CSV table of C-alpha atoms in Angstrom, one decimal:
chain,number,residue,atom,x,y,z
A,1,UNK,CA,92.1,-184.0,-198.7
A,2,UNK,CA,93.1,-181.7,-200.8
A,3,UNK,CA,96.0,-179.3,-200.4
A,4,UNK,CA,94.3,-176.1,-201.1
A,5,UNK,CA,90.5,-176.1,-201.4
A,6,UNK,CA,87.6,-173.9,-203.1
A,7,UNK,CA,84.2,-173.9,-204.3
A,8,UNK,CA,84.2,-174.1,-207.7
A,9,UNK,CA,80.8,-172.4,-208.1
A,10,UNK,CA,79.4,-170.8,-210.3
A,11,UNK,CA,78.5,-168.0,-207.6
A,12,UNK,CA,76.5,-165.4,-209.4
A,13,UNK,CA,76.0,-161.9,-207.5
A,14,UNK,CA,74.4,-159.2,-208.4
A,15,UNK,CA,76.0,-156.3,-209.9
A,16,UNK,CA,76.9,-153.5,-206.7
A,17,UNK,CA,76.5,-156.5,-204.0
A,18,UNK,CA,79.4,-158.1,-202.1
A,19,UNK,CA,80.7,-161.4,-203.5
A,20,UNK,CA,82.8,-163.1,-201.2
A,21,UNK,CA,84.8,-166.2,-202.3
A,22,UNK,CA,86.8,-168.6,-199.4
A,23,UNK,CA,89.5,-171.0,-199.8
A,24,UNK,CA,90.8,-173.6,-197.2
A,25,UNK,CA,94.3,-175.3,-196.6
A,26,UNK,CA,95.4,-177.8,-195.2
A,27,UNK,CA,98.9,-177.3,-194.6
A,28,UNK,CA,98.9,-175.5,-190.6
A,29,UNK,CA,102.2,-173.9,-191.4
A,30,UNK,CA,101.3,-172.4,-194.6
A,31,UNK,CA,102.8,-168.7,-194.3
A,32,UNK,CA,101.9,-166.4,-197.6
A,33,UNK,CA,98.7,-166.6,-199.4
A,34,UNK,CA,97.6,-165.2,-202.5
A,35,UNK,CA,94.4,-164.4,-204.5
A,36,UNK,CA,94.7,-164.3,-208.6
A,37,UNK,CA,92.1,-163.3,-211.0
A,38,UNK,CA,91.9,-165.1,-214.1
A,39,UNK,CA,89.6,-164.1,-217.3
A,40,UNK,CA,88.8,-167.1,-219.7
A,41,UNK,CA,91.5,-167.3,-222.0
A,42,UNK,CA,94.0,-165.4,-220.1
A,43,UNK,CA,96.8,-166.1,-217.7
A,44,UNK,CA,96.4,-165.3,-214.1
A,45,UNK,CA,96.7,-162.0,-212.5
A,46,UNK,CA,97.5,-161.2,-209.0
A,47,UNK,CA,94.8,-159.6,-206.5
A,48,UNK,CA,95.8,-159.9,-203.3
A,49,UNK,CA,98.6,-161.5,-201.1
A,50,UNK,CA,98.5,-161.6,-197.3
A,51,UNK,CA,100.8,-163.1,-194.4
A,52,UNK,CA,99.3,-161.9,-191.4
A,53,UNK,CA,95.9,-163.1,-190.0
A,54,UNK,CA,93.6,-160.4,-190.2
A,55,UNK,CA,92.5,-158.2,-192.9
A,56,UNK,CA,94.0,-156.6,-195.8
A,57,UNK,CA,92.1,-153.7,-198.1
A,58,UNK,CA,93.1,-152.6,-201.5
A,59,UNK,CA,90.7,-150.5,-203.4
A,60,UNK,CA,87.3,-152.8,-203.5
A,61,UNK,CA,89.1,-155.7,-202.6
A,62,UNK,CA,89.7,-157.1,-199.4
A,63,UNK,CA,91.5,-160.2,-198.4
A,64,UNK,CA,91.0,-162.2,-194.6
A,65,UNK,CA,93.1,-164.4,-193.5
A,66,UNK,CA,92.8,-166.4,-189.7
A,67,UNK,CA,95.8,-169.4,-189.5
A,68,UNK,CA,93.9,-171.0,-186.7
A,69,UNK,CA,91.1,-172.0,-188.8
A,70,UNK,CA,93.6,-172.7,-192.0
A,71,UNK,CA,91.1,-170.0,-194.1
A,72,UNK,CA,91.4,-167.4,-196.3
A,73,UNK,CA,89.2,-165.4,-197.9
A,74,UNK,CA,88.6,-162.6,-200.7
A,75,UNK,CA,85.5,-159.9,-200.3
A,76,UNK,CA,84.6,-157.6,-203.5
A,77,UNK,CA,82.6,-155.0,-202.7
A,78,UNK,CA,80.1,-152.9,-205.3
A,79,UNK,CA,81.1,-155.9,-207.3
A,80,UNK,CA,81.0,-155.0,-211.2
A,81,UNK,CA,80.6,-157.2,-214.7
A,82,UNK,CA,84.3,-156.9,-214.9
A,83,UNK,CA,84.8,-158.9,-211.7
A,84,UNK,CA,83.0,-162.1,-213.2
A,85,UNK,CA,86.2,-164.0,-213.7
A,86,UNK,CA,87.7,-167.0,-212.2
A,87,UNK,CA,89.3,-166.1,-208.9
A,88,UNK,CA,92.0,-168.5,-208.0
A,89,UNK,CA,93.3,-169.3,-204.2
A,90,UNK,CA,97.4,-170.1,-203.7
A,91,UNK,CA,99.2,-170.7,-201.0
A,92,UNK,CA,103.2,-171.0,-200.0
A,93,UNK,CA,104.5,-172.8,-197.1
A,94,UNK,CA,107.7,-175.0,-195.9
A,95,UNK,CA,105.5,-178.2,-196.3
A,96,UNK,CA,104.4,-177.3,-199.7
A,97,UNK,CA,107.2,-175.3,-200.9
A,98,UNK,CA,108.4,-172.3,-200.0
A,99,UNK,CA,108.5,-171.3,-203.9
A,100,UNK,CA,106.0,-172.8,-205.4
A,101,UNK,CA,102.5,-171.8,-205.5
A,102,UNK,CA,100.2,-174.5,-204.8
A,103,UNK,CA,96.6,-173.5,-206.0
A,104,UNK,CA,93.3,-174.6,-205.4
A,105,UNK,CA,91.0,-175.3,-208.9
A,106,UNK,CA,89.3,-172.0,-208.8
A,107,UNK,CA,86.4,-170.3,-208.2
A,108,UNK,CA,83.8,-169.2,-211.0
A,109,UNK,CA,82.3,-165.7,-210.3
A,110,UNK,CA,79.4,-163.9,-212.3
A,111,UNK,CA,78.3,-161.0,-211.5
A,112,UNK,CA,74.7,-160.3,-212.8
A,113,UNK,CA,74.3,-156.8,-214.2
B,1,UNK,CA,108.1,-152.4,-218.5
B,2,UNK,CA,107.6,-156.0,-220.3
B,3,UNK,CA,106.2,-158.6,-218.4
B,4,UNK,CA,106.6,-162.2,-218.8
B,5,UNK,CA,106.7,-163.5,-222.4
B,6,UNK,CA,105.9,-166.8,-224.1
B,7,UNK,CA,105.9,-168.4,-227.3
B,8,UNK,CA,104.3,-170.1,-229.5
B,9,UNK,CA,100.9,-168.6,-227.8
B,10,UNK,CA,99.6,-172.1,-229.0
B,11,UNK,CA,101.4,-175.0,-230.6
B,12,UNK,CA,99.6,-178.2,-232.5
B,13,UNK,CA,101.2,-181.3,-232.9
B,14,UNK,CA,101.0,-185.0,-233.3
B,15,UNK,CA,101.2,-187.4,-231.0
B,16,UNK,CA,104.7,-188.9,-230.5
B,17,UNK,CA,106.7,-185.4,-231.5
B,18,UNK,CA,108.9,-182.9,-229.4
B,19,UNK,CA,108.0,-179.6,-228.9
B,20,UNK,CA,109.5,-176.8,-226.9
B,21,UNK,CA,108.0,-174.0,-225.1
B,22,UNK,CA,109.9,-171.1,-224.7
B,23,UNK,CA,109.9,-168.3,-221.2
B,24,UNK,CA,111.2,-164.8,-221.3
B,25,UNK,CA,110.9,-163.9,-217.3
B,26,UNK,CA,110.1,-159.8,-216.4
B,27,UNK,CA,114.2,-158.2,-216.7
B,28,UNK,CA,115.6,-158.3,-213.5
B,29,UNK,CA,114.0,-161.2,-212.2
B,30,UNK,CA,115.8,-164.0,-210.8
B,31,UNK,CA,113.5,-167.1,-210.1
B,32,UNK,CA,111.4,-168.6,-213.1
B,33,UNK,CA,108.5,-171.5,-212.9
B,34,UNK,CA,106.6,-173.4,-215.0
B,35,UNK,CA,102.9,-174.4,-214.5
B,36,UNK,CA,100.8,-176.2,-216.4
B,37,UNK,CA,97.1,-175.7,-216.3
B,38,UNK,CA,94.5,-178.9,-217.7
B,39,UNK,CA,90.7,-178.9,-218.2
B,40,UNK,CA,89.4,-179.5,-214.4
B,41,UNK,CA,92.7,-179.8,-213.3
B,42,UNK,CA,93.9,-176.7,-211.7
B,43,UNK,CA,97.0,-175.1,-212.0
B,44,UNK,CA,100.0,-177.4,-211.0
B,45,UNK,CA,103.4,-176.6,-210.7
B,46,UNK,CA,106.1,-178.6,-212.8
B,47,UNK,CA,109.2,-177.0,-212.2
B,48,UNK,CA,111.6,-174.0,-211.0
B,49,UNK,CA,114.6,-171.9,-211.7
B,50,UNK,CA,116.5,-169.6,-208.7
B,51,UNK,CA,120.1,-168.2,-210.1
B,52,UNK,CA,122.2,-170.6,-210.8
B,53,UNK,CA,121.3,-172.9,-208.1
B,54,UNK,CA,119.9,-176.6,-209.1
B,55,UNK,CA,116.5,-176.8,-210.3
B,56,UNK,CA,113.4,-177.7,-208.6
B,57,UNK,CA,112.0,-180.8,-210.9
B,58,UNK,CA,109.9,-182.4,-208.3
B,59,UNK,CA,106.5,-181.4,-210.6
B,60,UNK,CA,107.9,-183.0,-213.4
B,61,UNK,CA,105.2,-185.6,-214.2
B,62,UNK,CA,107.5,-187.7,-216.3
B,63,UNK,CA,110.9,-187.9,-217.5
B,64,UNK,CA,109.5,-187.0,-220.8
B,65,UNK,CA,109.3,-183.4,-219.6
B,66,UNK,CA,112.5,-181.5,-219.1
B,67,UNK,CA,113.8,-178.0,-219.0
B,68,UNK,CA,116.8,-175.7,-219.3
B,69,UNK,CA,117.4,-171.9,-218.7
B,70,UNK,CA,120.2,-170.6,-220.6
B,71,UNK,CA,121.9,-167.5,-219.1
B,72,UNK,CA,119.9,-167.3,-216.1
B,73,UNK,CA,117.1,-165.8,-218.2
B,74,UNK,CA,115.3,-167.3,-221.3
B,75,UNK,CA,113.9,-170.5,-220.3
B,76,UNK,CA,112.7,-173.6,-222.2
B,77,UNK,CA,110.4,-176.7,-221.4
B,78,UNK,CA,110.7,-179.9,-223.5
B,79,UNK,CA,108.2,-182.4,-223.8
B,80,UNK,CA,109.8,-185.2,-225.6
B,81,UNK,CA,107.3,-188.1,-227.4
B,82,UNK,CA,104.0,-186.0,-226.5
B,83,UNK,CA,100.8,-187.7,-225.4
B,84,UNK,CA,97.3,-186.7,-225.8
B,85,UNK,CA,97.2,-186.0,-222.0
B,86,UNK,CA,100.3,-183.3,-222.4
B,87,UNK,CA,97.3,-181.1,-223.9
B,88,UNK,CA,97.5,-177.7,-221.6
B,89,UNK,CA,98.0,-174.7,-221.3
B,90,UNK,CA,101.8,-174.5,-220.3
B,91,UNK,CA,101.9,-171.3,-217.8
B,92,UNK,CA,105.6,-169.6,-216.5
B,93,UNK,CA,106.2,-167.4,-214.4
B,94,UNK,CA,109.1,-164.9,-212.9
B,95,UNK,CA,109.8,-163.2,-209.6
B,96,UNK,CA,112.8,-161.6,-208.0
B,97,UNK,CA,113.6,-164.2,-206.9
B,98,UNK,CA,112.1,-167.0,-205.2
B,99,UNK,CA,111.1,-167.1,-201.7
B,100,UNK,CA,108.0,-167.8,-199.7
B,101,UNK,CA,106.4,-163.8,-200.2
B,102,UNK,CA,107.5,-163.0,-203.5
B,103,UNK,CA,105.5,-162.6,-206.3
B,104,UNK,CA,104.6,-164.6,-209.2
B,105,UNK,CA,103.6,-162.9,-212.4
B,106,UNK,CA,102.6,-165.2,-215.2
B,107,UNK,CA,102.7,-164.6,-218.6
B,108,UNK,CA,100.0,-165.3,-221.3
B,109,UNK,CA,100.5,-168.9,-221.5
B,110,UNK,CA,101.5,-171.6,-224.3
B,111,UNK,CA,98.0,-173.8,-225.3
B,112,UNK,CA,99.7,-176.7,-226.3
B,113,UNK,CA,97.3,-179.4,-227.9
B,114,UNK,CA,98.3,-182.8,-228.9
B,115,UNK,CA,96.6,-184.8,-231.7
């Protein structure tokens, strides 16, 4: 199993629609999480990070995050063109590393104007 | 203010040569990685820098692969004898320092690609 897992997609959404993208871990004691954005070609960029289960909203973006099922995921809401990017899940924890970000591969996101 | 730096932004070279990659972290920051990121692979963490503590090598994937930071700043990854499967895009990273919420902001990346 791997450590941190996502559907690599493609996920295609229409433009102003919801596109909601989940990762799973398998480490119980992971503690932070984070969501990057990464554009073809380009380094990633950092979204989101959450500790705490429950939600957490920023602008469109809103990250949920429940430890007892060892899931985290990232809603985008009135999604736009410049969303469609590959949205990478990464996770810190005493198992994994309390430094080091382990990621899952990704997942591709289109949004269809 | 500047983020993180890198150069070359992408390097050729033969197989069997060195190269070195070079890391300027965000000023101020105190803990720098290195990540490398392969076709289908994901991103994978090689190594990291806190202070002047001892390095975290355990990503290495070979003792071909090594790395210094000079000064507590500027870093430098060196991948002796290259092989075709050292190909990647060689990603670092800075934070204030290193610690399980901090974080990580990359910079654009070294495409390294190996003939």
């Amino acid at each position: 199993q791997k450590e941190v897992e996502q559907n690599s997609g493609p996920l295609s959404v229409p433009e102003g629609a919801i596109a909601s993208l989940n990762c799973t871990y398998s480490d119980r004691v992971s503690q932070s999480f984070f969501w990057y954005r990464q554009y073809s070609g380009k380094s990633p960029e950092l979204i989101m990070s959450i500790y705490s289960n429950g939600d957490k909203e920023d602008g469109r973006f809103t990250a949920q995050l429940n430890k007892a099922s060892q899931y985290v995921s990232l809603l985008i809401r009135d999604s736009q063109p410049s969303d469609s990017a590959t949205y990478l899940c990464a996770v810190k924890g005493p198992s994994l590393g309390n430094e080091k970000l382990t990621f899952g591969t990704g997942t591709r996101l289109t949004i269809i104007p | 203010g500047a983020g993180v730096s890198q150069s070359p932004s992408n390097k050729v070279t033969e197989k069997g040569k060195d190269v070195e990659l070079r890391c300027d972290p965000i000023s101020g920051h105190t803990a720098l990685y290195w990540y490398r990121q392969s076709l289908g692979q994901g991103l994978e963490f090689l190594i990291y820098f806190q202070g002047n503590s001892a390095p975290d090598k355990s990503g290495l994937p070979s003792d071909r692969f090594s790395a210094e930071r000079t000064g507590g700043s500027v870093s430098t990854l060196t991948i002796q004898r290259t092989q075709q499967e050292d190909s990647a895009v060689y990603l670092c990273a800075s934070s204030l320092v290193a610690g399980v919420a901090d974080t990580q902001y990359f910079g654009p990346g070294t495409r390294l690609t190996v003939l």
